[in-house]
Amino acid sequence: MLANETIRVLYIDDDAEDYQMIRDMFVAMPQGRYTLEWVADYDDALGMMQKLEHDVYIVDYVLGEKNGLSLIENSFPKGCQVPVILLTARGRRDVDQQAMALGVTEYIDKADIRLPILERTLRYAIHNKRIESELRASEALFRSLVESAVDYIHLLDSSGIILRTNQAAISKSGYAQDELVGQPFTRFLPDASSLKIDEMLKTLVAQGSIRNEIEFVHRDSSRRTMECSWSTVDDAGRQRILVIQRDVTERKLNELKLMESLEREKELNALKSRFVSMASHELRNPLTTIQTNIYMLKNYQSKMDASAITQKLDKVEAMVHHMEALLNDVLSISRIQTGKVQFNPTLMQFDLYLQDLVEEFRGNAGKSHTLEFQNTVDKLEMPLDYHLMRQIISNLLDNAIKYSPAGSTITVKLERKDKDVVTTITDHGIGIPDEAQTTVFDPFERAGNVGSISGSGLGLSIVKQAVEMHGGSITFNSKVGEGTTFVLTLHQS
């Protein structure tokens, strides 16, 4: 109410003489400031008070067989929203305490009423109730903002116990309110985050506010990544901790996907670069050889004998086979990576299959290398993909022959270890440098010590992926200048 407004006062008392005393005091107050109405009957007073047509209510405690506290409680069941002054009897502390519980603004011992006291009590009652109303409205606005917020908001005590929480935290976390309130905040954090809280609270007390990221465990045991803002607040002289949590789980997942996408793009660009480098070397040299020999045949065939002509044609044919093998490797790795290669295992006797392959390569290697086959198992039947397994063994034997000196021995050993079937292929060649061992199975990767030895850098990549399609593994041990041992492990079901 404004300062120049007339304040309507309703006085409830069944004693006419007391009313006349109060009326005289009002007459002595500044004119126009107050208007006074009187009602003596309890029921009449109840009806008038419930209408809330007055600005201030002065209620006597003694109202015949009933009392003023009962009248106030029945008139304002949700508490006094307007200034109410209770007139009490001297020494009735119990009445004063009940009045406070009902929200009575002021109370006066009836025997002590004097004009200055009454006027001051009216002013204080109106002022205090206005402040109370403003605080209540402010609190309602703040609570509305908190409850409508999409962020989780918690109020903790100084030891980290949750005192209050908002609707977003309840509805999104899946916990009931009584499952959150009264519990340590750390109960809803995974162990890794819980261990950091004590140190974090010390920092918070020292700095007043901090921001960090933690995981918050929902009722369904799912973990959500939370961006947290922590601050200390004063609550009637007690230090509290306000925690505002924003769920950034989806944002983090999107960031991770973006990083993975960028990393894949980076790897793809590197792969393209290695492919161009390989293709420019492995295709240009054969094409140069083919071009040179065709030129010689076109221009000088009449001066060559049959042996020289055959030699030139053999070189062309060899280079065509080389490029065909290169293109087949590129197509193989592409088809495997895109899932276009079908895994079709059939039951086969692996020891005989491996022995036949070694014999085939022994014939192709001729006198340049010695191939030994050591077999400690007999009639080993396994479900294997015939064509993929041929690619695996052929690439490993090709590399062993290609990267080891003429006259050296290559050993293929087949044995069973527990439930695994282990095939090792050992050469005594140039070995793989340490710096190349982490990328040896990557497409188009070649070690720096291969020199002029031709190769696409695809063989071992094909081997690894074909082995994994069999549910097996491929590892190796290598030392530069001493040789390499590849270990193929297959699980025998």
PDB file of C-alpha atoms in Angstrom, residues 386 420 426:
ATOM      1  CA  TYR A 386      40.144 -71.886 -48.685  1.00  0.00           C
ATOM      2  CA  ASP A 420      45.046 -73.208 -30.497  1.00  0.00           C
ATOM      3  CA  THR A 426      60.535 -67.716 -39.969  1.00  0.00           C
TER       4      THR A 426
END
